[in-house]
Structure formats: C-alpha cells, structure tokens
C-alpha cells in the first residue's frame, strides 16, 4: 500500500497560471488492492478500496514531491467529476519530466490541471523547511465540534459560554480575551497550575487575577466525554465532575506541521516529532535545512525569524553568524501580561543550588489602577547568581510587562549584575522602577 503524501501549492512565478480555473482530482491506479486517499489541502489520509487519489482544488498549479510523481507517472489522469475511472477522463503525461529523475532527488513537480501536463520541476541548491506548527487535536469522541486557535478567528458571532482546554500560552490568552468580552469562561487543566514553564510566582499571580475576574479554573482533571445537546455541550470529566458550555476550544499544545511533506521519501531523521538538525539547522541530508516549529528549539516567532536570518546570512550573505538561545524573552498576553527572560527560580536552584541563588521580588498595586475598579497587582522578580552577582532571571506580571522585559533582556544578554541594576537611576512614577530599587 503506497503512503506518499502531497501538498498543494499556489501559483509559481514561472508558471504564468493565473487564468487556470479547473479543479478536480488526479487519480492513478494503485499498485495493490488496498490504497490511500491523500487530501492535499489537509494532508489527511484514509483507506479506499481500489485507487489512490490526490485531491487538488483551486486554480493551481499543484506540487507533487518527485518521489511521488515518479510513482504516478504512467497512471495519472484527471477526474473532474470525482466519480472514478472514466474512458474520457484526460490523462496527464508526467513521463518526460519525471522518469529520468532519481526517486530520491529533492524537488517538486508542478502539475497544471488545465493543460493536463507538467509545468516544471523545481530544483534548488538548498531547501529550507519552515512549514510551522499546528494545534494538537483532542482524541476523544465529539472533539470534531471543538475549535482550535485556527478556527477561533473565523467566528461570526460570540458564544455565551465556552470551555477552554489547556493551561499554556494560547489557553490563558483566549480565556482572558473571552472573559473581557463578557463570555462565561471555564478553563480545564490536567496539571495543578497555569503556565508550567514559567516562574511559579508569575503563574500564581495570573491564577489569582483570573479567578478574581470570574474565570472558573478546574485543575488536575481531564475531559473524558462530550455530549452534544441542542444548544450546548455536556462535558464529563475524569473526576466525575460535569460542566456545560455553548462551545469549547482546545489549546493543548502544538506540533510540527509535517503532514504535507513526504518525510518517508526524503528519509529525514526525526528527533521525536521534530526534524533532527545540527547547530546550523541542517538535517541529515546536507542540502535540506529546517527552522521554526518543526525543530526542537523554542517555538516562538522571533526565534524562527532569527533562524531564517542566520541561514540566509551564513549561506548567501557571507556572514558567519550563530543563534544565541540563552536569553530569549517570552510573553503571555493575558490580562494583565506576563513576561520573562532567563531562568526561573526553580531552574536556577536546580542548576546552581538553592544556597547560591538570591531572589528579589515585590508585589504591589500599580498607581495606574488607583482610580480604576481593578484589584490586579504587579509582580516584579529578579533571580541572581550570588557567586558573580549576575542577574540570570527577570520576571514580571503586570501592565506593559512585555515592553519592559524586552528591554531588560538586552541587559541580561550582556551579563548585567545586580549591583548595576541598583546603581541605575529610577524613573518615577513607573512600575519598572522597582527593578532598580529592590535592595
């Protein structure tokens, strides 16, 4: 049974195909009695009885990996009606383009459904895989009714209530967004805390604020069963507890969006669910590189951008640059924001030992909230290595945290000490002045 996968591609600059309007299904006879249906738009597969199908929709042209194109070279035809083999279905002649290629060649064959022929074979000195990530799906009956962070932006009207499953960046941000819109929000978490990778003081402060703002948080539990009713959903949890909501959003993590790439044909090595790369983001194939959410590095937009810039500078800009992963600022745009750079208190204690770490922190109600009906407090925290006085962690919960921590990350990257923080003049009245007055 063949299990190749294909991806759809929008028009290429060299294809001159802006007028193409035919859509249909390219089909080819299966090598065995079993077969696989491959949907190029979703990269999902399912078993069919007799034939292999590669469904292509839209103007095209469409791209097939060379290895897959070779397999269909003598068997391909267009089935616009989608009704199976038909004598008058037009054939696509792939033979001239792909039969002379080695099946292991790296490249893509462009197929034009209108001209029923191959437009071109894309080749390059190097290939850079940067297809990003996708939400990890729930794997329980009824999950097909849920939203992910992709569909949530396509809503035409807001629900009255929502269950959000997850405790990371996306789950917390959407919980705050929907709560601010007046929607009844319940958030379900498997662990006993929000944002497990963040400093405990930050996540605890967010938990306190979210609870006081009316968000219902359910910890140490899992979704077991979903029942669709006329106007809402009934949810049964592993603990036996039940709740209901008009809609639900899953935000349980993300994974590399590699389904559209024919990894098996390319024989790329994997590191778990990620592509394995070396320090210059090179895979086990010398001319194939990977960056962003498909590699096991911090899956953040600025990190992927920097990886792409370093790749371009190194190979096409004659600059020998590398990526500094040590002090990467992170932010959660909850209400209020969380931002952090460097080590958490727990990480610092594990690396240097608790006796070698000193913590400075303060928690207060900012002056900007004095005349507002807002009880949320700010938290500022520094983690210091006592052996050299270096600040190795800087954390903040409160308004404008992301803006403040972005600037603080410059100082930490340069090896700033606590003494240098203390000798810096404060700007009053500001929230961030507390960073330089915590003696």
XYZ file of C-alpha atoms in Angstrom:
439
model
C 0.000 0.000 0.000
C 1.537 3.308 -1.012
C 1.560 6.005 1.630
C 3.033 9.022 -0.168
C 1.713 12.467 0.749
C 1.448 15.582 -1.308
C 0.902 19.263 -0.733
C -0.916 21.880 -2.737
C 0.902 24.937 -3.968
C -0.277 28.310 -5.129
C 0.922 29.706 -8.410
C 4.603 29.903 -9.215
C 6.210 32.963 -10.745
C 7.379 30.933 -13.720
C 4.120 29.088 -14.326
C 2.040 32.006 -15.651
C -1.089 30.184 -14.488
C -3.263 32.984 -13.116
C -6.101 32.091 -15.520
C -6.338 28.427 -14.548
C -9.742 27.645 -13.079
C -10.144 23.872 -13.451
C -10.234 21.865 -10.254
C -10.533 18.143 -9.932
C -8.880 15.012 -8.683
C -5.722 13.484 -10.074
C -6.032 9.721 -9.805
C -3.726 6.862 -10.510
C -4.122 3.105 -10.304
C -2.979 1.554 -7.049
C -0.075 -0.851 -7.004
C -2.003 -3.169 -4.690
C -5.637 -3.877 -3.926
C -5.521 -1.531 -0.954
C -4.969 2.191 -1.454
C -4.695 5.507 0.296
C -6.607 8.724 -0.333
C -4.441 11.779 0.164
C -6.083 15.172 0.595
C -3.573 17.788 -0.492
C -5.284 20.578 1.414
C -5.434 18.889 4.803
C -2.771 16.215 4.299
C -5.148 13.714 5.865
C -5.283 10.157 4.587
C -7.871 7.404 4.661
C -8.116 3.955 3.109
C -10.146 3.460 -0.072
C -10.912 0.283 -1.968
C -9.284 0.339 -5.368
C -7.482 3.523 -6.333
C -5.134 6.149 -4.959
C -6.372 9.717 -5.115
C -4.646 13.055 -4.753
C -7.375 15.666 -4.388
C -6.413 19.079 -5.721
C -8.747 22.060 -5.586
C -8.405 25.673 -6.704
C -6.533 27.348 -9.536
C -3.147 25.609 -9.104
C -0.588 24.710 -10.285
C -0.141 21.892 -7.809
C 3.023 20.386 -6.432
C 3.947 16.717 -6.062
C 7.229 15.588 -4.492
C 9.445 13.966 -7.129
C 9.307 10.560 -5.457
C 5.506 10.520 -5.578
C 5.399 11.934 -9.103
C 7.509 9.033 -10.347
C 5.036 6.578 -8.880
C 2.104 8.126 -10.724
C 3.945 8.952 -13.970
C 2.321 6.251 -16.122
C -1.049 6.173 -14.406
C -2.187 9.747 -13.792
C -5.406 11.230 -15.126
C -7.884 13.958 -14.141
C -11.268 13.070 -12.726
C -13.178 16.409 -12.528
C -16.426 14.706 -11.502
C -14.778 12.623 -8.796
C -16.670 9.519 -9.931
C -13.762 7.180 -10.504
C -12.012 5.965 -13.694
C -13.738 7.020 -16.903
C -12.671 6.414 -20.516
C -12.874 10.078 -21.455
C -11.002 11.378 -18.386
C -7.920 13.238 -19.692
C -4.519 11.749 -18.952
C -1.584 13.748 -17.600
C 1.743 12.966 -19.206
C 4.381 13.046 -16.471
C 6.798 10.686 -18.153
C 9.057 13.192 -19.912
C 9.566 15.191 -16.762
C 9.978 12.638 -14.020
C 11.069 9.284 -15.420
C 14.661 10.434 -15.854
C 14.817 11.672 -12.271
C 16.134 9.619 -9.404
C 13.295 8.869 -6.978
C 15.489 10.179 -4.151
C 16.004 13.537 -5.885
C 14.941 16.542 -3.886
C 12.498 18.711 -5.736
C 8.911 19.267 -6.709
C 6.946 18.592 -9.886
C 4.374 21.258 -10.779
C 1.207 19.948 -12.432
C -1.224 22.121 -14.403
C -4.726 20.618 -14.452
C -5.825 22.929 -17.249
C -3.027 21.976 -19.635
C -3.042 18.404 -18.298
C 0.717 18.419 -18.195
C 3.754 19.129 -16.069
C 4.839 22.758 -15.953
C 8.226 22.438 -14.355
C 10.407 20.653 -11.869
C 11.604 22.901 -9.064
C 15.197 22.352 -8.066
C 17.475 24.290 -5.741
C 20.924 24.181 -4.210
C 19.369 24.110 -0.747
C 15.875 23.523 0.625
C 14.631 25.186 3.803
C 11.684 23.566 5.586
C 9.723 26.169 7.549
C 6.119 24.970 7.461
C 5.385 25.892 11.092
C 3.198 24.112 13.596
C -0.428 23.161 14.038
C -2.689 22.634 17.043
C -2.578 19.170 18.624
C -6.072 17.719 18.325
C -8.215 16.204 21.025
C -8.572 12.463 20.616
C -11.969 11.774 22.151
C -15.436 11.327 20.583
C -17.130 14.665 19.995
C -13.896 16.596 19.559
C -14.869 17.295 15.931
C -17.205 20.000 17.280
C -14.397 21.874 19.009
C -12.472 24.938 17.907
C -8.723 25.359 17.796
C -6.739 28.591 17.766
C -7.064 28.470 13.948
C -10.867 28.482 13.655
C -11.439 30.832 16.569
C -10.671 33.877 14.421
C -13.364 32.921 11.913
C -16.286 33.193 14.359
C -19.209 35.193 13.035
C -20.826 35.507 16.453
C -19.690 35.009 20.025
C -20.939 32.219 22.286
C -22.447 32.935 25.694
C -20.181 30.398 27.378
C -17.027 28.475 26.495
C -14.864 25.682 27.906
C -11.156 26.142 27.180
C -8.999 23.022 27.479
C -5.338 23.650 28.263
C -3.129 25.753 30.514
C -0.460 27.205 28.225
C 0.032 30.471 26.328
C -2.921 30.125 23.968
C -5.400 28.786 26.506
C -4.691 31.552 29.034
C -4.738 34.309 26.431
C -8.083 33.236 24.971
C -9.554 32.729 28.440
C -8.758 36.372 29.218
C -9.977 37.592 25.816
C -13.352 35.847 26.068
C -13.747 36.878 29.704
C -13.135 40.520 28.741
C -15.887 40.159 26.116
C -18.360 39.156 28.808
C -18.413 35.443 27.988
C -18.703 32.856 30.756
C -15.311 31.089 30.700
C -14.289 27.760 32.237
C -10.691 26.607 31.810
C -9.741 22.944 32.275
C -6.154 21.871 33.062
C -4.525 18.474 33.584
C -1.849 19.965 35.873
C -2.168 21.841 39.141
C -1.027 25.204 37.793
C -1.130 27.560 34.831
C 1.861 28.057 32.517
C 4.068 25.268 33.873
C 7.203 26.512 32.098
C 7.010 29.956 33.715
C 8.199 31.061 37.137
C 5.801 29.862 39.831
C 5.255 33.365 41.241
C 4.120 34.589 37.816
C 1.688 31.734 37.194
C 0.327 32.023 40.730
C -0.292 35.749 40.239
C -2.126 35.060 36.990
C -4.216 32.352 38.646
C -5.240 34.785 41.373
C -6.197 37.501 38.892
C -8.084 35.210 36.506
C -10.091 33.731 39.363
C -10.974 37.155 40.770
C -12.089 38.291 37.290
C -14.673 35.494 37.099
C -12.872 32.777 35.130
C -13.568 29.309 36.525
C -10.368 27.250 36.717
C -10.515 23.450 37.061
C -7.146 21.858 37.879
C -5.896 18.255 37.893
C -8.670 16.945 35.669
C -9.241 15.829 32.085
C -12.047 15.821 29.564
C -13.469 12.314 29.266
C -16.733 12.647 27.346
C -18.531 15.187 25.157
C -22.256 15.105 24.540
C -23.842 17.483 22.033
C -27.189 18.897 23.055
C -29.458 21.229 21.099
C -27.865 24.497 22.216
C -24.856 23.462 24.286
C -22.420 20.667 25.118
C -22.305 18.485 28.221
C -18.786 17.657 29.388
C -17.908 14.769 31.686
C -14.508 14.973 33.374
C -12.243 12.175 34.525
C -13.009 13.047 38.153
C -16.723 12.524 37.517
C -17.398 16.245 37.661
C -19.654 17.685 34.933
C -19.955 21.079 33.290
C -21.561 22.541 30.194
C -20.889 25.329 27.706
C -22.196 26.565 24.385
C -18.817 25.952 22.730
C -15.339 24.667 23.505
C -11.785 25.415 22.432
C -8.841 23.046 22.735
C -5.387 24.529 23.261
C -3.385 21.545 24.474
C -0.206 22.335 22.577
C 1.157 22.451 19.069
C 3.160 20.058 16.911
C 5.184 20.315 13.676
C 3.007 20.647 10.581
C 4.907 17.988 8.658
C 1.996 16.007 7.231
C 2.247 17.799 3.903
C 5.908 16.835 3.446
C 6.872 13.401 2.194
C 9.292 12.698 5.049
C 9.461 8.989 4.275
C 10.585 9.664 0.694
C 13.199 12.163 1.859
C 14.438 9.837 4.613
C 14.913 12.715 7.044
C 15.868 11.797 10.593
C 13.460 12.700 13.359
C 14.002 13.822 16.949
C 10.719 12.628 18.384
C 8.057 14.574 16.499
C 10.602 17.174 15.337
C 13.085 17.140 12.467
C 16.584 16.434 13.730
C 19.007 19.256 12.908
C 22.533 20.273 13.910
C 23.757 23.649 15.176
C 23.255 25.264 11.738
C 19.762 23.776 11.356
C 20.950 21.226 8.796
C 19.163 17.873 8.601
C 20.853 14.555 7.854
C 20.517 15.492 4.159
C 23.273 18.030 3.525
C 21.145 20.302 1.312
C 17.964 20.257 3.424
C 17.583 22.611 6.387
C 14.744 23.198 8.832
C 13.769 26.079 11.117
C 10.896 27.225 13.285
C 8.278 24.999 14.847
C 9.474 21.851 13.052
C 12.706 21.699 15.111
C 13.137 21.183 18.854
C 14.010 24.747 19.799
C 11.854 27.400 21.495
C 8.801 27.583 19.218
C 8.481 31.362 19.140
C 8.061 33.647 16.132
C 11.208 35.765 16.789
C 13.277 32.574 17.161
C 12.100 31.286 13.766
C 12.789 34.689 12.186
C 16.310 34.758 13.610
C 16.937 31.184 12.433
C 15.893 32.215 8.927
C 18.077 35.328 9.012
C 21.101 33.365 10.211
C 20.528 30.769 7.477
C 20.391 33.488 4.797
C 23.387 35.372 6.232
C 25.532 32.256 6.544
C 24.928 30.743 3.130
C 24.085 33.766 0.999
C 25.427 36.787 2.886
C 28.964 35.616 3.657
C 28.394 36.234 7.385
C 29.375 33.633 9.965
C 26.577 34.204 12.484
C 25.085 31.879 15.080
C 21.934 31.952 17.215
C 22.038 32.826 20.911
C 19.346 30.766 22.644
C 20.426 31.717 26.179
C 18.247 34.756 26.932
C 15.037 34.542 24.931
C 12.266 36.826 26.226
C 8.764 35.336 26.375
C 5.382 36.906 26.975
C 1.827 35.764 27.595
C -0.722 38.385 26.594
C -3.132 37.609 29.370
C -4.861 40.309 31.369
C -2.553 41.668 32.669
C 0.501 40.480 30.761
C 3.235 38.107 31.855
C 6.768 38.444 30.526
C 10.024 36.770 31.416
C 13.637 36.328 30.349
C 16.286 33.991 31.708
C 15.956 31.288 34.351
C 13.023 30.728 36.673
C 13.747 30.410 40.386
C 13.278 26.631 40.163
C 15.594 26.292 37.147
C 18.275 28.421 38.830
C 18.100 26.347 42.020
C 18.447 23.120 40.007
C 21.475 24.416 38.078
C 23.406 26.385 40.728
C 21.966 25.106 44.007
C 19.489 26.952 46.200
C 22.195 28.343 48.520
C 23.881 30.067 45.550
C 20.723 31.868 44.369
C 19.226 35.053 45.767
C 15.706 36.216 44.962
C 14.479 39.810 44.910
C 10.784 40.450 44.372
C 7.982 42.860 45.121
C 4.224 42.758 44.632
C 2.051 45.859 44.680
C -0.973 47.577 43.206
C 0.248 49.904 40.441
C -0.586 53.581 40.647
C -2.429 53.344 37.307
C -5.047 51.120 38.997
C -5.631 53.503 41.903
C -8.589 55.248 40.284
C -9.885 52.173 38.452
C -12.060 49.351 39.662
C -9.175 46.930 39.140
C -7.629 44.982 42.013
C -4.893 43.278 39.979
C -1.393 43.645 41.368
C 2.005 43.760 39.717
C 4.826 41.350 40.494
C 8.488 42.045 39.695
C 11.177 39.456 40.365
C 14.943 39.104 39.867
C 16.920 35.857 40.125
C 20.587 36.478 40.996
C 23.612 34.182 40.969
C 25.358 35.017 44.265
C 28.757 33.750 43.078
C 29.165 36.529 40.487
C 26.199 38.859 41.233
C 24.817 38.332 37.716
C 21.096 38.677 37.121
C 20.126 35.391 35.457
C 16.343 35.774 35.528
C 13.996 38.747 35.204
C 10.235 38.215 35.536
C 7.207 40.472 35.566
C 3.432 40.247 35.916
C 1.541 43.438 35.185
C 0.704 46.021 32.547
C 3.349 46.624 29.846
C 5.355 43.613 31.046
C 6.280 42.590 27.510
C 7.652 46.042 26.632
C 9.680 46.216 29.854
C 11.119 42.695 29.667
C 12.128 43.176 26.019
C 14.483 45.944 27.145
C 15.621 44.042 30.238
C 16.631 41.105 28.021
C 19.346 43.289 26.452
C 20.932 43.818 29.871
C 20.795 40.127 30.788
C 22.332 39.159 27.435
C 25.241 41.482 28.225
C 25.797 39.953 31.674
C 24.326 42.686 33.865
C 24.884 42.410 37.625
C 22.543 43.183 40.497
C 24.874 45.990 41.545
C 24.448 47.591 38.115
C 20.656 47.329 38.478
C 20.937 49.026 41.889
C 23.180 51.826 40.615
C 20.747 52.691 37.809
C 18.633 55.792 38.493
C 14.899 55.111 38.838
C 12.289 56.761 36.639
C 9.370 57.813 38.841
C 6.471 57.133 38.875
C 6.729 53.925 36.855
C 6.177 50.249 37.503
C 9.579 49.249 36.191
C 11.456 51.499 38.615
C 11.015 48.715 41.160
C 13.559 46.669 39.226
C 16.281 49.133 40.234
C 15.085 49.769 43.814
C 14.832 46.206 45.186
C 17.799 46.246 47.565
